[in-house]
Amino acid sequence: FQNAISRYCMVLFTALSVFLAPALAMADINLYERSGASLDFGLNLGAGVFSADSTDFGGNPDEDNTGWSEYYVMPILKGSYDTGEFGMFYGELAYAGARTLGDGDVANFTDGDSKGWESERAYVGWRSGRLFQSLGEDAIDISVGEQDFSIGDGFLIMDGQFDFKDGAYWLAPHSSFDQAAVVNINTQPVRGDLFYLKSDADQGDTELYGVNVEHVNETLGTVGASYLKITNSDYSNRDGMDVYSVRGQGTPFANLGASDLFLAGEYVYQGGGDDLDVDAHGWYGEAGYTFSNCPWSPTLSYRYAFFSGDEDDTSDYEAFDPLFYGFSRGWGTHYMGEIVGEYYLFNSNQKVHMVHLNALPTDKLSTGAIYYDFTLDEDTAGGNDHFAQEVNLYADYTVNDYLYLSAVFAYASPEDAAEELYGSDDMKLFQVAAFISF
C-alpha cells in the first residue's frame, strides 16, 4: 500500500511539473534590482520512486522486495552588489527539506521516518571584476561560509555530505561543506584554489586545508595537481593524513584532428596520519570516442578504476579513503553502479571495469547502457575477490529548461565475494526521478 502511494505521488509530482515548471520559471523571480544591487529567488524540487527485488542479493529474506520514495524542496535566495570599480560582492542562502517514505533505501541509510530540514548554503564572497585588469576579469574570487566546492570531476572532492540524516539519500540534495573558505585565482591559462573545508557529522566532521593548481586549454583540456592536509576528523584514518593528486581531462589530440577522442584520469596517494600509518592509493583511467558523424552521435567509453584495500598482515593502513567524491560527468562518475556503487561498495578496496555506451536520439533525450565488473582488491575472509557484475540501462529527458526526468533499470549478478557476504540471487532495481530548477 505504501509503495502504491509513493508511485501515485511520483506520477502526480511529474504531471504537475510538466504544467507548472514553465509557469514558475516565467514568474518574476528577480526580487530587487537597482544601482548595481540584485536579489533573486530560486527553487529546486526533486522526487524519486525506487523499487528493488532480491535485496542484499537475496541475503535478507525479511526485506527481499524493497520500495521507497524520496522528495526534497530547496528554496534559494541569491544577492549581489556590483561596485563597478572595486568588484562585486555576492552571497547565497539555501535551505533544503527532504524526506524518505516507504521501506527506506536498500542500504538502510534511510527509512520511512527519515526527514528533516537543514541549511544547505550560507556564504558571502567577493569577485575582483576589472580591479586587476592585467590579470583578467574576475581574476580573484574569495568566498567564506557554507558552500559547494569541487576539484576536477569530483573523483576526490565534490560532495561534503552523505545525505542519510534527513532522508533522500539517492536524490542527495545536500552537497555543501558546513564551513569553507576558498580563494580562487583565475589567471588563464593557469588557475588555482586555496581552501579550507569542514564537512558535517555524516562525514566525520572532517577538517582539511589544501591547494589546487590547474592548466586549462579550452581545446585540449585541463591538467592539474592538488595537495590536501586533514587536520581533524572523527575517523581515525583521516587524522593527519596527507593527500596528493594529479589528473588530466579533455581532448588532447584535438589539434591532430581527433577531437572526438576524450581522455581522463586521476591518481591519488594518501599517506601519513596521526593515529594510523596510512599508505593507500586510488586511480582511474578513461578513454571515450564519440562517433559524431553517425546517427544519434553514440559515444563508447571504457574506464578502469582501482582503490586499494587494507592488507591484514601489514602495520600500514592501506584502505583508500574516497573522501568527498561526487556525481559530475554523468552516470558512472564517480558512483559506479546504481546497485553496487550506491549501496555496497564505496570506492575503496575495489577494482572496476566499466564499459559505457551513450546515444542521443534527440536533443532532449539521452539514453545509454553501462556494464560493470567489480573485484575486491583484498579478498574476503573466505578468500574470494570477484564481487559482482552489473548492467545499468538509463534514459534522461530534458522536458524544458526547468524540468528534467530520469529513469534507470539496474541488474546486478553476485559473484563469489558477494555471495559470501550477502546472498546468491540476482538483484534488480528500477528508479524514476524528476527535478525542477528555476
CSV table of C-alpha atoms in Angstrom, one decimal:
chain,number,residue,atom,x,y,z
A,1,PHE,CA,0.0,0.0,0.0
A,2,GLN,CA,2.8,2.4,0.9
A,3,ASN,CA,4.6,1.7,-2.4
A,4,ALA,CA,1.3,2.3,-4.3
A,5,ILE,CA,1.0,5.7,-2.5
A,6,SER,CA,4.6,6.5,-3.3
A,7,ARG,CA,4.2,5.8,-7.0
A,8,TYR,CA,1.0,7.8,-7.1
A,9,CYS,CA,2.8,10.8,-5.5
A,10,MET,CA,5.6,10.5,-8.1
A,11,VAL,CA,3.2,10.4,-11.0
A,12,LEU,CA,1.3,13.4,-9.6
A,13,PHE,CA,4.6,15.3,-9.0
A,14,THR,CA,5.7,14.7,-12.5
A,15,ALA,CA,2.4,15.7,-14.0
A,16,LEU,CA,2.3,18.9,-12.0
A,17,SER,CA,5.9,19.5,-13.0
A,18,VAL,CA,5.2,19.4,-16.7
A,19,PHE,CA,2.4,22.0,-16.4
A,20,LEU,CA,3.8,24.2,-13.6
A,21,ALA,CA,7.5,24.4,-14.4
A,22,PRO,CA,7.2,26.8,-17.3
A,23,ALA,CA,4.7,28.9,-15.4
A,24,LEU,CA,7.0,29.1,-12.3
A,25,ALA,CA,10.0,29.9,-14.5
A,26,MET,CA,8.2,32.7,-16.3
A,27,ALA,CA,7.4,34.3,-12.9
A,28,ASP,CA,9.4,37.3,-11.9
A,29,ILE,CA,12.0,35.7,-9.6
A,30,ASN,CA,14.1,38.9,-9.5
A,31,LEU,CA,13.0,40.4,-6.2
A,32,TYR,CA,15.1,43.6,-6.4
A,33,GLU,CA,17.5,45.2,-8.9
A,34,ARG,CA,18.7,48.8,-8.6
A,35,SER,CA,22.0,50.7,-8.7
A,36,GLY,CA,24.2,47.6,-9.1
A,37,ALA,CA,22.3,45.6,-6.4
A,38,SER,CA,20.3,42.5,-7.2
A,39,LEU,CA,18.3,40.0,-5.2
A,40,ASP,CA,16.9,36.8,-6.8
A,41,PHE,CA,14.8,33.9,-5.6
A,42,GLY,CA,15.0,30.3,-6.9
A,43,LEU,CA,13.6,26.9,-6.1
A,44,ASN,CA,14.8,23.4,-6.6
A,45,LEU,CA,12.5,20.4,-6.3
A,46,GLY,CA,13.2,16.7,-6.6
A,47,ALA,CA,11.2,13.4,-6.3
A,48,GLY,CA,12.0,9.8,-7.0
A,49,VAL,CA,10.4,6.4,-6.7
A,50,PHE,CA,12.5,3.2,-6.2
A,51,SER,CA,11.8,-0.5,-6.3
A,52,ALA,CA,14.3,-3.3,-5.6
A,53,ASP,CA,14.0,-7.1,-5.8
A,54,SER,CA,16.3,-9.6,-4.0
A,55,THR,CA,17.7,-7.0,-1.7
A,56,ASP,CA,21.2,-7.8,-0.5
A,57,PHE,CA,21.3,-10.4,-3.3
A,58,GLY,CA,18.6,-12.4,-1.5
A,59,GLY,CA,20.6,-12.4,1.7
A,60,ASN,CA,17.9,-10.6,3.6
A,61,PRO,CA,14.6,-12.6,3.3
A,62,ASP,CA,12.7,-10.2,5.5
A,63,GLU,CA,13.3,-7.4,3.1
A,64,ASP,CA,13.6,-9.3,-0.2
A,65,ASN,CA,11.5,-6.7,-2.0
A,66,THR,CA,12.1,-3.1,-1.1
A,67,GLY,CA,10.2,0.0,-2.2
A,68,TRP,CA,10.6,3.6,-1.2
A,69,SER,CA,10.3,7.2,-2.4
A,70,GLU,CA,12.3,10.3,-1.8
A,71,TYR,CA,11.4,14.0,-2.0
A,72,TYR,CA,13.1,17.3,-1.4
A,73,VAL,CA,12.4,21.1,-1.7
A,74,MET,CA,15.1,23.8,-1.6
A,75,PRO,CA,14.3,27.5,-1.7
A,76,ILE,CA,17.3,29.7,-2.7
A,77,LEU,CA,18.0,33.4,-2.2
A,78,LYS,CA,20.9,35.0,-4.1
A,79,GLY,CA,22.1,38.5,-3.8
A,80,SER,CA,24.9,40.6,-5.3
A,81,TYR,CA,26.2,44.2,-5.4
A,82,ASP,CA,28.4,45.3,-8.3
A,83,THR,CA,30.6,48.2,-7.2
A,84,GLY,CA,31.9,48.7,-10.7
A,85,GLU,CA,35.4,49.8,-9.9
A,86,PHE,CA,36.0,47.6,-6.9
A,87,GLY,CA,34.5,44.3,-8.0
A,88,MET,CA,31.3,42.5,-6.9
A,89,PHE,CA,30.1,41.3,-3.6
A,90,TYR,CA,27.7,38.3,-3.6
A,91,GLY,CA,26.1,35.8,-1.3
A,92,GLU,CA,23.6,33.0,-1.2
A,93,LEU,CA,21.2,31.3,1.3
A,94,ALA,CA,19.6,27.9,0.6
A,95,TYR,CA,17.6,25.6,2.9
A,96,ALA,CA,16.6,22.1,2.0
A,97,GLY,CA,13.8,19.9,3.3
A,98,ALA,CA,14.0,16.2,2.5
A,99,ARG,CA,12.0,13.0,3.2
A,100,THR,CA,12.1,9.3,2.6
A,101,LEU,CA,8.9,7.3,2.6
A,102,GLY,CA,8.2,3.5,2.4
A,103,ASP,CA,10.8,0.8,3.3
A,104,GLY,CA,13.8,3.1,3.1
A,105,ASP,CA,16.8,2.6,0.7
A,106,VAL,CA,18.5,-0.7,0.1
A,107,ALA,CA,21.4,0.0,2.4
A,108,ASN,CA,19.2,1.2,5.3
A,109,PHE,CA,20.8,4.6,5.4
A,110,THR,CA,17.3,6.0,5.5
A,111,ASP,CA,13.9,4.6,6.4
A,112,GLY,CA,10.3,5.7,6.2
A,113,ASP,CA,10.8,8.1,9.1
A,114,SER,CA,13.8,9.9,7.7
A,115,LYS,CA,13.0,13.5,7.2
A,116,GLY,CA,14.3,17.0,8.1
A,117,TRP,CA,15.2,20.5,7.2
A,118,GLU,CA,18.8,21.7,7.1
A,119,SER,CA,20.8,24.6,5.9
A,120,GLU,CA,22.5,23.9,2.5
A,121,ARG,CA,24.3,27.1,1.6
A,122,ALA,CA,25.0,30.3,3.5
A,123,TYR,CA,28.1,32.2,2.3
A,124,VAL,CA,29.3,35.6,1.2
A,125,GLY,CA,32.0,36.4,-1.4
A,126,TRP,CA,33.8,39.0,-3.5
A,127,ARG,CA,35.0,38.9,-7.1
A,128,SER,CA,37.6,41.3,-8.3
A,129,GLY,CA,35.8,42.2,-11.6
A,130,ARG,CA,38.1,44.6,-13.5
A,131,LEU,CA,40.0,45.7,-10.4
A,132,PHE,CA,43.1,43.6,-11.5
A,133,GLN,CA,42.6,44.0,-15.2
A,134,SER,CA,46.1,42.9,-16.1
A,135,LEU,CA,45.3,39.5,-14.6
A,136,GLY,CA,41.9,39.2,-16.3
A,137,GLU,CA,38.2,39.6,-15.5
A,138,ASP,CA,37.3,38.3,-12.0
A,139,ALA,CA,40.9,37.1,-11.5
A,140,ILE,CA,40.4,36.9,-7.7
A,141,ASP,CA,37.3,35.3,-6.1
A,142,ILE,CA,37.1,34.9,-2.3
A,143,SER,CA,34.2,33.2,-0.5
A,144,VAL,CA,33.5,32.2,3.1
A,145,GLY,CA,30.7,30.1,4.6
A,146,GLU,CA,28.6,27.0,3.9
A,147,GLN,CA,29.1,26.3,0.2
A,148,ASP,CA,29.9,23.8,-2.5
A,149,PHE,CA,33.4,23.2,-3.6
A,150,SER,CA,34.9,20.7,-6.1
A,151,ILE,CA,38.2,19.7,-7.7
A,152,GLY,CA,38.4,18.3,-11.2
A,153,ASP,CA,35.5,16.0,-11.9
A,154,GLY,CA,34.8,15.1,-8.3
A,155,PHE,CA,36.9,12.0,-8.0
A,156,LEU,CA,38.1,13.1,-4.5
A,157,ILE,CA,36.4,16.4,-3.6
A,158,MET,CA,32.9,17.4,-4.5
A,159,ASP,CA,30.2,16.3,-2.0
A,160,GLY,CA,30.7,17.4,1.6
A,161,GLN,CA,27.7,15.4,2.9
A,162,PHE,CA,26.3,11.9,2.8
A,163,ASP,CA,22.5,12.6,2.9
A,164,PHE,CA,21.3,10.0,5.3
A,165,LYS,CA,20.3,12.0,8.3
A,166,ASP,CA,17.4,13.9,6.8
A,167,GLY,CA,16.2,11.5,4.1
A,168,ALA,CA,16.5,11.4,0.3
A,169,TYR,CA,19.8,9.5,0.2
A,170,TRP,CA,19.8,8.9,-3.5
A,171,LEU,CA,18.5,12.3,-4.6
A,172,ALA,CA,21.2,13.9,-2.4
A,173,PRO,CA,20.0,17.5,-2.1
A,174,HIS,CA,22.9,18.3,0.3
A,175,SER,CA,26.4,18.6,-1.1
A,176,SER,CA,27.9,21.7,0.6
A,177,PHE,CA,30.6,21.8,3.2
A,178,ASP,CA,29.5,23.1,6.6
A,179,GLN,CA,32.4,25.5,6.7
A,180,ALA,CA,34.5,26.6,3.8
A,181,ALA,CA,36.9,29.4,2.9
A,182,VAL,CA,38.0,29.5,-0.7
A,183,VAL,CA,40.3,31.7,-2.7
A,184,ASN,CA,40.1,31.2,-6.5
A,185,ILE,CA,42.9,32.7,-8.6
A,186,ASN,CA,41.8,32.7,-12.2
A,187,THR,CA,44.7,33.8,-14.4
A,188,GLN,CA,44.4,31.9,-17.7
A,189,PRO,CA,45.7,29.5,-18.7
A,190,VAL,CA,46.8,28.8,-15.2
A,191,ARG,CA,44.3,28.9,-12.3
A,192,GLY,CA,44.4,27.8,-8.7
A,193,ASP,CA,42.5,27.4,-5.4
A,194,LEU,CA,43.5,27.8,-1.8
A,195,PHE,CA,40.9,26.3,0.5
A,196,TYR,CA,39.8,25.3,4.0
A,197,LEU,CA,36.9,22.8,4.2
A,198,LYS,CA,34.9,21.2,7.1
A,199,SER,CA,32.3,18.5,6.4
A,200,ASP,CA,29.2,17.8,8.6
A,201,ALA,CA,28.9,15.0,11.1
A,202,ASP,CA,27.9,12.4,8.5
A,203,GLN,CA,31.4,12.8,7.0
A,204,GLY,CA,33.1,12.7,10.4
A,205,ASP,CA,33.3,16.5,10.9
A,206,THR,CA,36.4,16.3,8.8
A,207,GLU,CA,38.6,19.4,8.6
A,208,LEU,CA,41.2,20.0,5.9
A,209,TYR,CA,43.1,22.7,4.0
A,210,GLY,CA,44.7,22.5,0.6
A,211,VAL,CA,45.9,23.9,-2.7
A,212,ASN,CA,44.9,23.1,-6.2
A,213,VAL,CA,46.6,24.2,-9.4
A,214,GLU,CA,45.4,23.7,-13.0
A,215,HIS,CA,46.4,24.5,-16.5
A,216,VAL,CA,43.4,25.0,-18.7
A,217,ASN,CA,43.3,24.8,-22.5
A,218,GLU,CA,39.8,25.2,-23.9
A,219,THR,CA,40.6,23.0,-26.9
A,220,LEU,CA,42.9,20.3,-25.4
A,221,GLY,CA,41.6,20.1,-21.8
A,222,THR,CA,42.8,20.5,-18.3
A,223,VAL,CA,45.7,19.1,-16.2
A,224,GLY,CA,46.0,19.7,-12.5
A,225,ALA,CA,47.6,18.8,-9.2
A,226,SER,CA,46.3,19.1,-5.6
A,227,TYR,CA,47.5,18.7,-2.1
A,228,LEU,CA,45.3,18.2,1.0
A,229,LYS,CA,46.1,18.1,4.7
A,230,ILE,CA,43.5,16.7,7.0
A,231,THR,CA,43.9,18.3,10.4
A,232,ASN,CA,40.9,16.8,12.3
A,233,SER,CA,38.3,14.1,11.8
A,234,ASP,CA,36.2,11.6,13.8
A,235,TYR,CA,37.6,8.9,11.5
A,236,SER,CA,41.0,7.7,12.8
A,237,ASN,CA,42.5,7.0,9.4
A,238,ARG,CA,41.9,10.6,8.3
A,239,ASP,CA,43.6,12.5,11.2
A,240,GLY,CA,46.8,14.0,10.0
A,241,MET,CA,46.6,12.3,6.6
A,242,ASP,CA,48.3,13.9,3.6
A,243,VAL,CA,46.7,13.5,0.2
A,244,TYR,CA,48.4,14.1,-3.2
A,245,SER,CA,46.6,14.1,-6.5
A,246,VAL,CA,47.4,14.6,-10.2
A,247,ARG,CA,44.9,14.4,-13.0
A,248,GLY,CA,44.0,15.3,-16.6
A,249,GLN,CA,40.9,15.5,-18.7
A,250,GLY,CA,40.0,16.6,-22.2
A,251,THR,CA,40.7,16.0,-25.9
A,252,PRO,CA,44.5,16.2,-26.0
A,253,PHE,CA,44.7,15.2,-29.7
A,254,ALA,CA,42.1,17.7,-31.0
A,255,ASN,CA,44.8,19.7,-32.9
A,256,LEU,CA,45.6,16.5,-34.7
A,257,GLY,CA,42.1,16.0,-35.9
A,258,ALA,CA,40.9,13.6,-33.2
A,259,SER,CA,38.5,16.0,-31.3
A,260,ASP,CA,36.1,13.0,-30.8
A,261,LEU,CA,38.6,11.2,-28.6
A,262,PHE,CA,38.2,12.0,-24.9
A,263,LEU,CA,40.7,11.0,-22.2
A,264,ALA,CA,40.5,11.4,-18.5
A,265,GLY,CA,42.4,10.1,-15.4
A,266,GLU,CA,43.4,10.8,-11.9
A,267,TYR,CA,45.9,9.3,-9.4
A,268,VAL,CA,45.6,9.9,-5.6
A,269,TYR,CA,48.1,8.9,-2.9
A,270,GLN,CA,47.2,9.0,0.8
A,271,GLY,CA,49.9,8.8,3.4
A,272,GLY,CA,51.0,9.9,6.9
A,273,GLY,CA,48.5,10.1,9.7
A,274,ASP,CA,48.4,10.8,13.4
A,275,ASP,CA,46.6,7.7,14.6
A,276,LEU,CA,47.3,5.3,11.8
A,277,ASP,CA,50.2,4.9,9.3
A,278,VAL,CA,48.3,5.4,6.1
A,279,ASP,CA,49.6,4.1,2.8
A,280,ALA,CA,46.8,4.0,0.3
A,281,HIS,CA,46.2,4.9,-3.3
A,282,GLY,CA,43.4,5.1,-5.9
A,283,TRP,CA,43.2,6.0,-9.5
A,284,TYR,CA,41.2,5.7,-12.7
A,285,GLY,CA,41.8,6.0,-16.4
A,286,GLU,CA,39.2,6.5,-19.0
A,287,ALA,CA,39.0,6.7,-22.8
A,288,GLY,CA,35.9,7.6,-24.9
A,289,TYR,CA,35.2,8.1,-28.5
A,290,THR,CA,32.2,9.9,-30.0
A,291,PHE,CA,31.1,8.8,-33.5
A,292,SER,CA,29.9,12.3,-34.3
A,293,ASN,CA,29.1,11.5,-37.9
A,294,CYS,CA,26.8,8.7,-37.0
A,295,PRO,CA,23.1,9.0,-36.2
A,296,TRP,CA,22.4,9.7,-32.5
A,297,SER,CA,26.1,10.6,-32.1
A,298,PRO,CA,26.9,7.5,-30.0
A,299,THR,CA,29.8,7.6,-27.5
A,300,LEU,CA,31.6,4.4,-26.5
A,301,SER,CA,34.0,4.6,-23.5
A,302,TYR,CA,36.0,2.3,-21.2
A,303,ARG,CA,37.2,3.1,-17.7
A,304,TYR,CA,39.3,1.2,-15.2
A,305,ALA,CA,39.3,2.3,-11.5
A,306,PHE,CA,41.4,1.0,-8.7
A,307,PHE,CA,41.0,1.7,-4.9
A,308,SER,CA,43.4,-0.1,-2.6
A,309,GLY,CA,42.2,-2.3,0.3
A,310,ASP,CA,43.8,-2.9,3.7
A,311,GLU,CA,46.1,-5.9,4.0
A,312,ASP,CA,45.7,-7.7,7.3
A,313,ASP,CA,49.4,-8.8,7.5
A,314,THR,CA,50.9,-5.3,7.4
A,315,SER,CA,51.2,-2.5,10.0
A,316,ASP,CA,50.1,0.2,7.5
A,317,TYR,CA,46.5,1.2,6.9
A,318,GLU,CA,46.1,0.7,3.2
A,319,ALA,CA,42.3,1.1,2.6
A,320,PHE,CA,41.8,4.0,0.2
A,321,ASP,CA,39.5,6.8,1.6
A,322,PRO,CA,37.3,8.2,-1.1
A,323,LEU,CA,36.7,11.3,1.0
A,324,PHE,CA,34.1,13.5,-0.7
A,325,TYR,CA,33.6,12.1,-4.2
A,326,GLY,CA,30.6,13.1,-6.2
A,327,PHE,CA,28.4,12.8,-9.3
A,328,SER,CA,29.7,15.1,-12.1
A,329,ARG,CA,30.1,14.0,-15.7
A,330,GLY,CA,27.0,11.7,-15.8
A,331,TRP,CA,26.2,8.1,-14.9
A,332,GLY,CA,29.2,6.2,-13.5
A,333,THR,CA,31.1,9.3,-12.5
A,334,HIS,CA,32.0,8.6,-9.8
A,335,TYR,CA,29.2,6.4,-8.3
A,336,MET,CA,29.9,3.2,-10.2
A,337,GLY,CA,26.8,1.1,-10.5
A,338,GLU,CA,23.3,2.0,-9.3
A,339,ILE,CA,23.2,-1.1,-7.1
A,340,VAL,CA,26.8,-1.9,-6.2
A,341,GLY,CA,28.2,1.6,-6.3
A,342,GLU,CA,25.3,3.2,-4.5
A,343,TYR,CA,24.7,0.7,-1.7
A,344,TYR,CA,27.5,-1.9,-1.3
A,345,LEU,CA,31.0,-0.7,-2.4
A,346,PHE,CA,32.0,2.9,-2.0
A,347,ASN,CA,35.3,3.5,-3.9
A,348,SER,CA,37.5,1.6,-1.5
A,349,ASN,CA,39.0,-1.9,-1.7
A,350,GLN,CA,37.8,-2.5,-5.3
A,351,LYS,CA,38.8,-2.7,-8.9
A,352,VAL,CA,36.2,-1.8,-11.5
A,353,HIS,CA,36.0,-2.3,-15.2
A,354,MET,CA,33.3,-0.1,-16.9
A,355,VAL,CA,32.1,-0.1,-20.5
A,356,HIS,CA,29.6,2.7,-21.3
A,357,LEU,CA,27.6,3.3,-24.5
A,358,ASN,CA,25.6,6.5,-24.7
A,359,ALA,CA,23.4,7.8,-27.6
A,360,LEU,CA,21.4,10.9,-28.2
A,361,PRO,CA,18.2,10.1,-30.2
A,362,THR,CA,17.1,13.7,-29.9
A,363,ASP,CA,18.5,16.9,-28.5
A,364,LYS,CA,16.4,16.4,-25.3
A,365,LEU,CA,16.8,12.6,-24.9
A,366,SER,CA,20.0,10.8,-23.7
A,367,THR,CA,20.0,7.0,-23.5
A,368,GLY,CA,22.6,4.5,-22.6
A,369,ALA,CA,23.9,1.2,-21.2
A,370,ILE,CA,26.7,0.6,-18.8
A,371,TYR,CA,28.4,-2.7,-17.9
A,372,TYR,CA,30.5,-3.0,-14.7
A,373,ASP,CA,32.7,-5.8,-13.3
A,374,PHE,CA,33.6,-5.5,-9.7
A,375,THR,CA,36.5,-7.2,-8.0
A,376,LEU,CA,37.9,-6.6,-4.4
A,377,ASP,CA,41.5,-5.6,-4.0
A,378,GLU,CA,41.7,-7.6,-0.8
A,379,ASP,CA,39.9,-10.9,-0.6
A,380,THR,CA,37.1,-11.7,1.8
A,381,ALA,CA,37.6,-13.9,4.8
A,382,GLY,CA,36.8,-16.9,2.6
A,383,GLY,CA,39.4,-15.9,0.0
A,384,ASN,CA,37.0,-14.6,-2.6
A,385,ASP,CA,37.6,-11.4,-4.6
A,386,HIS,CA,35.2,-11.4,-7.5
A,387,PHE,CA,32.3,-9.3,-6.2
A,388,ALA,CA,29.6,-8.8,-8.8
A,389,GLN,CA,28.7,-7.8,-12.4
A,390,GLU,CA,26.1,-5.1,-13.1
A,391,VAL,CA,24.3,-3.6,-16.1
A,392,ASN,CA,22.5,-0.2,-16.0
A,393,LEU,CA,20.1,1.0,-18.6
A,394,TYR,CA,19.1,4.6,-18.4
A,395,ALA,CA,17.1,7.4,-20.2
A,396,ASP,CA,17.4,11.1,-19.3
A,397,TYR,CA,14.8,13.5,-20.8
A,398,THR,CA,15.1,17.3,-20.6
A,399,VAL,CA,11.5,18.5,-20.9
A,400,ASN,CA,12.4,22.1,-20.9
A,401,ASP,CA,14.9,24.5,-19.3
A,402,TYR,CA,13.4,23.8,-15.9
A,403,LEU,CA,12.2,20.2,-15.8
A,404,TYR,CA,14.4,17.1,-16.1
A,405,LEU,CA,13.3,13.4,-15.9
A,406,SER,CA,15.4,10.3,-15.4
A,407,ALA,CA,14.7,6.6,-15.4
A,408,VAL,CA,17.1,3.7,-14.7
A,409,PHE,CA,16.9,-0.1,-14.6
A,410,ALA,CA,19.8,-1.9,-12.9
A,411,TYR,CA,20.6,-5.6,-12.8
A,412,ALA,CA,23.4,-7.0,-10.6
A,413,SER,CA,24.6,-10.6,-10.5
A,414,PRO,CA,26.6,-11.6,-7.4
A,415,GLU,CA,29.9,-13.4,-7.7
A,416,ASP,CA,31.8,-15.4,-5.1
A,417,ALA,CA,32.6,-12.5,-2.8
A,418,ALA,CA,29.1,-11.0,-2.8
A,419,GLU,CA,27.6,-14.5,-2.2
A,420,GLU,CA,29.9,-15.0,0.8
A,421,LEU,CA,28.9,-11.6,2.3
A,422,TYR,CA,25.2,-11.4,1.2
A,423,GLY,CA,23.3,-13.9,-1.0
A,424,SER,CA,23.4,-15.6,-4.3
A,425,ASP,CA,20.3,-14.1,-6.0
A,426,ASP,CA,20.4,-11.6,-8.9
A,427,MET,CA,19.3,-8.2,-7.7
A,428,LYS,CA,17.1,-5.8,-9.7
A,429,LEU,CA,16.4,-2.1,-9.2
A,430,PHE,CA,14.1,0.3,-11.0
A,431,GLN,CA,14.0,4.0,-10.3
A,432,VAL,CA,12.5,7.1,-11.8
A,433,ALA,CA,13.1,10.7,-10.8
A,434,ALA,CA,12.0,14.2,-11.7
A,435,PHE,CA,13.8,17.5,-11.0
A,436,ILE,CA,12.6,21.1,-11.2
A,437,SER,CA,15.0,24.0,-11.0
A,438,PHE,CA,14.4,27.7,-11.6
